[in-house]
XYZ file of C-alpha atoms in Angstrom:
572
model
C 195.757 103.769 83.683
C 193.508 104.050 86.715
C 194.062 107.793 86.742
C 192.981 108.077 83.104
C 189.799 106.108 83.886
C 189.056 108.333 86.874
C 189.520 111.470 84.717
C 186.754 110.198 82.408
C 184.557 109.505 85.426
C 185.292 112.948 86.856
C 184.008 114.624 83.683
C 180.835 112.539 83.842
C 180.475 113.452 87.511
C 180.780 117.155 86.685
C 177.944 116.821 84.188
C 175.526 114.770 86.326
C 176.705 115.158 89.887
C 175.970 112.380 92.376
C 172.984 111.377 90.255
C 175.577 109.539 88.125
C 176.000 107.124 91.042
C 172.573 107.288 92.616
C 170.632 106.604 89.395
C 172.151 103.127 89.255
C 172.484 102.579 93.010
C 171.139 99.282 94.381
C 170.311 99.318 98.117
C 170.779 96.057 100.008
C 167.727 93.837 100.489
C 165.761 94.663 103.607
C 163.278 96.890 105.409
C 163.804 100.633 105.149
C 162.174 102.999 107.630
C 162.011 106.787 107.285
C 161.309 108.672 110.507
C 160.012 112.250 110.363
C 160.605 113.517 113.888
C 159.003 116.905 113.265
C 155.676 115.420 112.171
C 155.956 112.289 114.270
C 155.523 110.151 111.122
C 157.094 106.758 110.394
C 156.959 104.983 107.011
C 158.468 101.628 106.116
C 159.397 100.118 102.740
C 160.605 96.716 101.570
C 163.351 96.578 98.984
C 164.497 93.404 97.239
C 166.733 93.078 94.196
C 165.585 90.439 91.674
C 168.847 88.706 90.669
C 167.260 86.638 87.909
C 165.717 89.641 86.160
C 168.460 92.035 87.214
C 165.843 94.573 88.327
C 164.658 96.399 91.411
C 161.311 98.118 91.981
C 162.118 101.816 91.676
C 158.480 102.818 91.805
C 158.560 102.518 95.593
C 157.676 105.803 97.244
C 160.770 107.587 98.522
C 163.067 105.215 96.561
C 165.231 108.173 95.467
C 165.464 109.453 99.031
C 166.338 105.996 100.318
C 169.188 105.678 97.772
C 170.491 109.103 98.769
C 170.297 108.430 102.499
C 171.740 104.942 102.173
C 174.661 105.934 99.955
C 175.716 108.679 102.374
C 175.345 106.453 105.445
C 177.201 103.288 104.506
C 180.542 102.160 105.872
C 183.581 102.075 103.637
C 184.022 98.483 104.751
C 183.458 96.468 107.887
C 187.009 97.061 109.035
C 186.206 100.741 109.477
C 183.038 100.866 111.588
C 181.797 103.460 114.043
C 180.575 100.620 116.276
C 183.686 98.651 117.212
C 181.506 95.569 117.857
C 180.390 95.750 114.191
C 176.726 95.239 115.046
C 175.645 98.690 113.854
C 176.653 99.231 110.202
C 175.827 102.900 109.613
C 178.265 105.790 109.778
C 176.297 108.728 111.256
C 173.585 109.628 113.769
C 171.007 110.270 111.031
C 170.853 106.565 110.224
C 170.852 103.222 112.006
C 171.727 99.992 110.159
C 171.646 96.494 111.574
C 171.175 92.962 110.288
C 167.701 91.824 111.379
C 169.047 88.760 113.085
C 171.000 91.028 115.486
C 167.645 91.691 117.143
C 166.477 88.083 117.199
C 169.780 86.614 118.453
C 170.345 89.274 121.110
C 173.567 90.701 119.660
C 172.211 94.275 119.681
C 172.311 95.558 123.245
C 171.645 98.990 124.791
C 175.308 99.470 125.683
C 176.279 98.978 122.006
C 173.775 101.668 121.031
C 175.152 103.979 123.752
C 178.748 103.430 122.579
C 177.736 104.116 118.952
C 176.171 107.477 119.782
C 178.959 108.348 122.246
C 181.525 108.229 119.380
C 179.234 110.183 117.070
C 178.756 112.806 119.841
C 182.507 113.126 120.353
C 184.434 111.846 117.281
C 187.773 112.494 119.028
C 187.063 109.363 121.073
C 187.678 107.447 117.818
C 190.094 109.839 116.140
C 192.564 110.404 118.957
C 195.858 109.711 117.160
C 197.554 112.837 115.883
C 197.562 111.909 112.171
C 193.866 110.936 112.239
C 192.971 113.885 114.444
C 194.394 116.239 111.791
C 192.170 114.653 109.160
C 189.065 114.973 111.294
C 189.842 118.573 112.142
C 190.050 119.439 108.430
C 186.583 118.023 107.784
C 185.093 119.602 110.908
C 186.241 122.982 109.618
C 184.255 122.328 106.467
C 181.013 120.782 107.834
C 180.932 122.203 111.355
C 180.561 120.511 114.711
C 178.084 117.698 115.435
C 174.458 118.761 115.988
C 174.255 117.289 119.494
C 170.641 118.322 120.037
C 169.375 116.458 116.942
C 171.690 113.538 117.661
C 170.055 113.096 121.079
C 166.605 113.102 119.490
C 167.669 110.360 117.045
C 169.246 108.348 119.815
C 166.141 108.574 121.986
C 163.885 107.398 119.119
C 166.112 104.431 118.427
C 166.324 103.368 122.061
C 162.567 103.762 122.517
C 161.629 101.790 119.388
C 164.376 99.464 118.135
C 163.512 96.524 120.367
C 159.803 96.528 119.582
C 159.658 97.310 115.859
C 156.328 96.232 114.254
C 157.956 94.478 111.278
C 158.786 90.926 110.175
C 162.276 89.894 111.305
C 162.721 86.591 109.480
C 165.852 86.267 107.369
C 169.256 87.897 107.536
C 168.613 91.011 105.437
C 168.886 94.577 106.735
C 166.846 96.868 108.866
C 167.805 100.428 107.975
C 166.371 103.473 109.719
C 166.754 107.040 108.376
C 165.747 110.318 109.954
C 164.183 112.723 107.500
C 166.375 115.817 107.104
C 167.668 117.708 104.062
C 170.095 115.609 102.025
C 172.876 118.168 102.513
C 172.954 117.240 106.178
C 173.485 113.588 105.232
C 176.278 114.609 102.862
C 178.027 116.565 105.597
C 177.812 113.696 108.071
C 179.036 111.331 105.386
C 182.130 113.517 104.939
C 182.626 113.587 108.697
C 183.004 109.798 108.529
C 184.695 109.428 105.155
C 187.647 111.780 105.436
C 189.212 110.227 108.548
C 188.549 106.667 107.247
C 188.980 106.873 103.500
C 192.686 106.149 103.326
C 193.987 102.561 103.474
C 195.754 103.292 106.765
C 196.383 106.678 108.285
C 199.813 105.416 109.362
C 200.940 106.072 105.774
C 199.642 109.666 105.660
C 202.018 112.506 104.814
C 201.414 116.249 105.326
C 202.674 118.535 102.588
C 201.856 122.187 103.073
C 198.179 122.391 103.992
C 197.271 119.099 102.297
C 197.298 115.595 103.718
C 198.230 112.764 101.344
C 197.517 109.098 101.915
C 197.210 105.670 100.315
C 193.755 104.998 98.757
C 191.823 102.061 100.155
C 190.247 100.861 96.911
C 191.624 97.522 95.672
C 194.589 98.025 98.029
C 195.368 96.387 101.340
C 198.877 97.421 102.365
C 199.794 96.450 105.908
C 202.502 94.772 107.948
C 201.390 91.364 106.653
C 201.786 92.427 102.992
C 205.270 94.038 102.758
C 205.572 92.755 99.169
C 203.175 95.505 98.074
C 205.639 98.202 99.096
C 207.889 99.876 96.557
C 211.238 99.042 98.171
C 213.303 100.952 95.599
C 211.956 104.336 96.784
C 212.751 106.342 99.886
C 209.037 106.346 100.730
C 207.864 102.802 99.992
C 204.067 103.364 99.835
C 202.972 102.587 96.219
C 201.241 105.932 95.617
C 199.642 108.821 97.501
C 196.741 111.139 96.759
C 195.262 114.049 98.673
C 191.872 113.969 100.377
C 190.067 115.601 97.415
C 191.449 113.106 94.902
C 190.689 110.167 97.146
C 187.049 111.218 97.423
C 186.738 111.231 93.616
C 188.426 107.847 93.447
C 186.043 106.548 96.096
C 183.039 107.687 94.050
C 184.549 106.053 90.969
C 184.724 102.728 92.773
C 181.172 103.238 94.102
C 180.071 103.661 90.477
C 181.907 100.479 89.503
C 180.216 98.683 92.376
C 176.835 99.717 90.986
C 177.777 98.171 87.644
C 179.096 94.965 89.234
C 175.979 94.662 91.406
C 173.765 94.293 88.338
C 176.208 91.996 86.529
C 177.721 94.623 84.204
C 181.251 93.354 84.829
C 182.789 94.197 81.430
C 183.497 97.936 81.485
C 184.585 99.958 78.439
C 186.023 103.429 78.933
C 186.843 106.076 76.302
C 184.980 109.377 76.508
C 182.333 107.634 78.609
C 182.027 104.598 80.858
C 179.778 101.759 79.719
C 179.202 98.487 81.567
C 178.182 95.311 79.766
C 176.715 92.024 80.997
C 178.489 88.706 80.345
C 177.978 87.922 76.669
C 177.207 91.523 75.687
C 179.475 93.641 73.470
C 179.828 97.291 72.562
C 177.795 97.644 69.398
C 180.262 99.986 67.734
C 184.022 100.020 67.156
C 185.920 100.797 70.325
C 189.318 102.182 71.307
C 189.999 102.843 74.952
C 190.351 101.079 78.311
C 188.777 97.825 79.398
C 188.060 96.722 82.968
C 186.827 93.341 84.105
C 185.091 93.536 87.476
C 184.130 91.064 90.143
C 181.731 91.957 92.907
C 183.186 91.315 96.331
C 183.193 93.456 99.435
C 184.283 96.084 96.938
C 184.380 96.101 93.119
C 187.526 94.093 92.375
C 189.350 94.870 89.124
C 190.510 91.510 87.809
C 191.574 92.602 84.354
C 192.731 95.966 82.984
C 193.756 96.453 79.348
C 194.103 98.969 76.554
C 191.872 98.119 73.602
C 192.947 99.419 70.191
C 191.315 97.114 67.677
C 187.839 96.048 68.813
C 185.352 95.638 65.958
C 181.730 94.691 66.563
C 181.031 94.537 62.829
C 183.692 92.240 61.378
C 185.993 93.732 58.784
C 185.720 90.452 56.934
C 182.512 88.390 57.162
C 182.814 84.991 58.854
C 181.652 82.016 56.798
C 180.437 79.022 58.765
C 180.826 76.399 56.060
C 179.374 72.906 55.824
C 182.585 70.963 55.130
C 181.177 67.666 56.390
C 177.521 67.033 55.592
C 175.147 67.706 58.508
C 171.427 68.353 58.882
C 170.611 72.041 58.560
C 167.971 72.177 61.294
C 170.173 72.893 64.319
C 172.931 75.295 63.307
C 172.517 77.944 60.678
C 175.442 77.589 58.266
C 175.766 81.051 56.844
C 177.860 84.221 56.688
C 178.013 86.328 59.844
C 178.984 89.987 60.212
C 179.110 90.475 63.998
C 181.607 89.301 66.610
C 178.700 88.341 68.874
C 177.591 85.720 66.308
C 180.993 84.032 66.500
C 180.781 83.938 70.285
C 177.378 82.208 70.159
C 178.692 79.563 67.754
C 181.849 78.855 69.798
C 179.878 78.859 73.068
C 177.276 76.316 71.921
C 179.116 74.089 69.461
C 182.450 73.677 71.245
C 181.671 74.436 74.894
C 178.075 73.281 75.351
C 177.072 76.814 76.461
C 179.594 76.863 79.344
C 181.972 79.489 77.896
C 180.116 82.786 78.234
C 179.348 82.391 81.924
C 182.807 81.079 82.819
C 185.346 83.416 81.234
C 186.546 84.402 84.725
C 184.911 81.862 87.040
C 187.192 80.280 89.637
C 187.774 76.579 88.922
C 186.330 75.606 92.291
C 183.055 77.341 91.403
C 182.579 75.613 88.038
C 179.924 72.923 87.684
C 181.376 71.260 84.577
C 181.586 67.477 85.006
C 183.296 66.741 81.670
C 187.028 66.903 82.445
C 188.023 67.340 78.798
C 185.603 70.222 78.378
C 186.817 71.815 81.600
C 190.481 71.460 80.621
C 189.999 72.992 77.179
C 187.841 75.826 78.484
C 190.566 76.748 80.979
C 193.220 76.588 78.255
C 191.361 78.768 75.807
C 188.972 81.122 77.623
C 191.427 83.966 78.087
C 192.588 84.132 74.459
C 189.015 83.722 73.189
C 187.852 86.516 75.525
C 190.716 88.774 74.415
C 189.781 88.233 70.778
C 186.031 88.670 71.110
C 185.945 91.490 73.685
C 189.190 93.337 72.972
C 190.094 92.530 69.380
C 193.409 90.942 70.468
C 194.375 87.855 68.411
C 197.741 87.071 70.021
C 198.114 83.285 70.418
C 194.541 82.711 69.240
C 195.204 80.517 66.187
C 197.487 78.065 67.973
C 195.205 77.764 70.994
C 192.062 77.208 68.898
C 193.925 74.699 66.718
C 194.836 72.628 69.778
C 191.654 72.998 71.801
C 189.071 72.477 69.076
C 190.790 69.321 67.855
C 190.812 67.899 71.364
C 187.128 68.729 71.866
C 186.241 66.964 68.599
C 188.121 63.890 69.803
C 186.109 63.999 73.033
C 182.821 64.094 71.107
C 183.923 61.143 68.957
C 185.015 59.059 71.946
C 181.621 59.676 73.570
C 179.749 58.626 70.417
C 178.476 62.150 69.576
C 179.229 61.906 65.859
C 176.787 64.560 64.700
C 178.126 67.005 67.289
C 181.667 66.179 66.170
C 180.728 67.018 62.568
C 179.431 70.450 63.576
C 182.569 70.976 65.668
C 184.782 69.920 62.745
C 182.995 72.359 60.454
C 183.362 75.238 62.909
C 186.999 74.366 63.577
C 187.905 74.529 59.910
C 185.798 77.668 59.345
C 187.515 79.481 62.242
C 191.033 78.421 61.365
C 190.430 79.395 57.733
C 189.065 82.772 58.874
C 192.028 83.467 61.161
C 194.689 82.255 58.758
C 192.921 83.702 55.713
C 193.618 80.513 53.761
C 190.491 79.522 51.835
C 192.185 76.371 50.527
C 191.840 74.780 53.984
C 188.113 74.323 53.677
C 188.283 73.090 50.085
C 190.952 70.524 50.929
C 188.598 68.088 52.615
C 186.197 68.134 49.652
C 189.110 67.776 47.243
C 190.403 64.670 49.029
C 186.893 63.244 49.379
C 186.261 63.602 45.655
C 189.666 62.147 44.801
C 189.111 59.053 46.939
C 185.569 58.637 45.643
C 186.896 58.486 42.095
C 189.606 55.979 43.022
C 187.442 53.466 44.903
C 184.812 53.578 42.135
C 187.224 53.481 39.206
C 186.551 50.703 36.672
C 190.290 50.445 35.976
C 191.076 49.561 39.573
C 194.421 51.366 39.351
C 193.935 54.039 41.975
C 196.800 55.025 44.272
C 197.069 57.172 47.387
C 199.202 60.155 46.464
C 199.934 61.895 49.777
C 199.668 61.696 53.558
C 196.348 63.531 53.630
C 194.661 61.030 51.327
C 196.232 58.263 53.384
C 194.908 59.697 56.666
C 191.429 60.222 55.190
C 191.375 56.634 53.912
C 192.382 55.262 57.311
C 189.406 57.089 58.846
C 187.033 55.656 56.263
C 188.260 52.094 56.694
C 188.257 52.237 60.509
C 184.697 53.568 60.397
C 183.784 50.609 58.189
C 185.207 48.230 60.791
C 183.171 50.021 63.431
C 180.092 49.032 61.418
C 181.101 45.382 61.802
C 181.288 45.681 65.581
C 178.322 44.031 67.309
C 178.835 45.239 70.844
C 178.005 48.591 72.426
C 179.154 51.472 70.258
C 182.649 52.199 71.547
C 184.039 54.798 69.161
C 187.175 55.331 71.232
C 188.480 51.731 70.923
C 188.432 52.053 67.134
C 189.635 55.575 66.367
C 191.789 56.409 69.403
C 194.675 54.002 68.650
C 195.081 55.537 65.192
C 194.988 59.120 66.464
C 197.832 58.207 68.805
C 199.771 56.050 66.358
C 203.597 56.053 66.335
C 204.041 55.864 62.592
C 203.259 53.941 59.410
C 204.241 50.482 60.698
C 202.175 50.945 63.845
C 199.139 52.069 61.794
C 199.334 49.101 59.430
C 199.770 46.692 62.294
C 196.620 47.988 64.007
C 194.740 47.986 60.730
C 195.628 44.332 60.038
C 194.471 43.364 63.511
C 191.081 44.924 62.817
C 190.949 43.206 59.432
C 191.758 39.796 60.914
C 189.101 40.323 63.585
C 186.264 41.331 61.237
C 187.157 39.787 57.859
C 184.560 37.081 58.381
C 181.892 39.787 58.330
C 183.106 41.587 55.215
C 181.038 40.714 52.136
C 182.946 39.235 49.199
C 181.581 41.987 46.940
C 182.794 44.837 49.180
C 184.887 46.228 46.312
C 185.174 49.756 47.601
C 186.396 48.614 51.008
C 189.010 46.344 49.458
C 190.298 49.076 47.174
C 190.612 51.415 50.157
C 192.356 48.736 52.206
C 194.898 47.726 49.576
C 195.686 51.315 48.587
C 196.501 51.941 52.237
C 198.796 48.926 52.373
C 200.568 50.081 49.203
C 201.309 53.578 50.567
C 204.024 54.480 53.059
C 203.283 57.387 55.370
C 205.853 60.113 54.723
C 205.622 62.121 57.951
C 202.868 61.516 60.513
C 199.156 60.920 60.460
C 197.067 63.991 59.629
C 194.583 63.914 62.502
C 192.155 66.311 60.821
C 191.910 64.175 57.713
C 191.699 60.987 59.754
C 188.789 62.462 61.695
C 187.142 63.774 58.515
C 187.272 60.284 57.006
C 185.999 58.697 60.211
C 183.021 60.946 61.058
C 182.169 62.130 57.532
C 179.941 60.270 55.096
C 181.573 56.918 54.344
C 182.123 56.540 50.604
C 182.070 52.764 50.934
C 178.321 52.929 51.627
C 177.571 55.583 49.032
C 174.697 54.767 46.697
C 175.302 54.673 42.962
C 173.019 57.612 42.241
C 174.895 59.669 44.839
C 178.157 58.735 43.184
C 176.849 59.768 39.784
C 175.746 63.133 41.123
C 179.126 63.607 42.705
C 177.799 63.732 46.273
């Protein structure tokens, strides 16, 4: 699949050239100095990426040149430096990169500078092994030998000026120095470094005809300590090999991904183009193609790779967020929604207190969620929710949402957040109805509510509970009534929790009688509705097990025992 993604990138690269990468390139924070040796001119610039706004000031003079110079002068990674002491971080004599604190703490010394330029003067000092030497010789044929005369000029300027630079050295950002020459010269020197270093390890290289094949370095770290990455079933156990031309394209592809990851565009969609999206953003049109989830590390790490065949931004069937239990209308807009992004916002806020969107892929150790129940349910559900919203994959979704949303509602009830629990209950039923395409689910609560209203208000006093759902709803109503008799701090969990975890009909009735015996002194003699509820419950035998949804609906919904006569007449 990686090859298919790179093919798309290669077509884009053919159209735009390196501008495809450079237009979105983000240089590291620091001071950038451009030295024009011919005109004896030195200019410095400060570059800082604003992480909160996700922006960088591109109006800086020479910003484009800086991006070009910087991109062609950076190391592949810190394990492949020119300077073996890893103090100097650039890859050619036209540039000189150091962390500013290397000057203040004395790590940068003249002998390190001399060693750096000695290797650049004679690359065979570094590339002495036969397999690496072959690689370097191929690139030297293409770009020519090192310009020793200009190298010495650059070296002299650095040694004359680096230890008395007239700039502020506070902080640990970069000092980067570039010598002003045509960009083609930078590209050639970049190749001089890249080709011998671009493979994971030159020990795996194979020569076939005139081409040298090796193992790419991107998202791969095969070595003696990781033998499990080898393909043991093949004669040649290296996972895969590409030639030096292919590996350069792959390298640019990963550079492009790094640009996206650097600005937070970690959700990448690939079909006939490559488009990166921020957390919480979606493609705004139907999509079929490849999906990558990135994480910015020392390189762009691909943490998720999938084929997307059924993503729809505009829902095929509108989603109805229905008000099953009565709630104020001022906080959440109960309506019909047409976009998948609307569903994400509802789930994120109502169920996960706005912790979902930013934590789809966050490591547990990096999460700042103090509510253990919320954390547990987020970890259980975030992958299937992400797959549904961002990829159109519904596998396992219904069962996971059924389990997780019910548990989150319980948590809200136990903490005394009744209004929040009502909103959660409404969204739970709306989602499950939407996924199962069973409209009777939402009407069932109202049907049972109306049935029990009629029975506890009947003048004939002959009402009976007809099924387990009515029984469960009635238990919730009666337990909520007992909660109203409680004079201590509001402890929702000590009332409802025992019934949610009941072992059967006998256990439920035993717990109910205990509550009755405890609070009967506080029950008015004219509490007719309560008594009818209570005795109907005692007359019914639970057939299977308590219906937790209906129990919760009765407990957190409007209690019919307290309903005013005019509300009853209007059927509310």
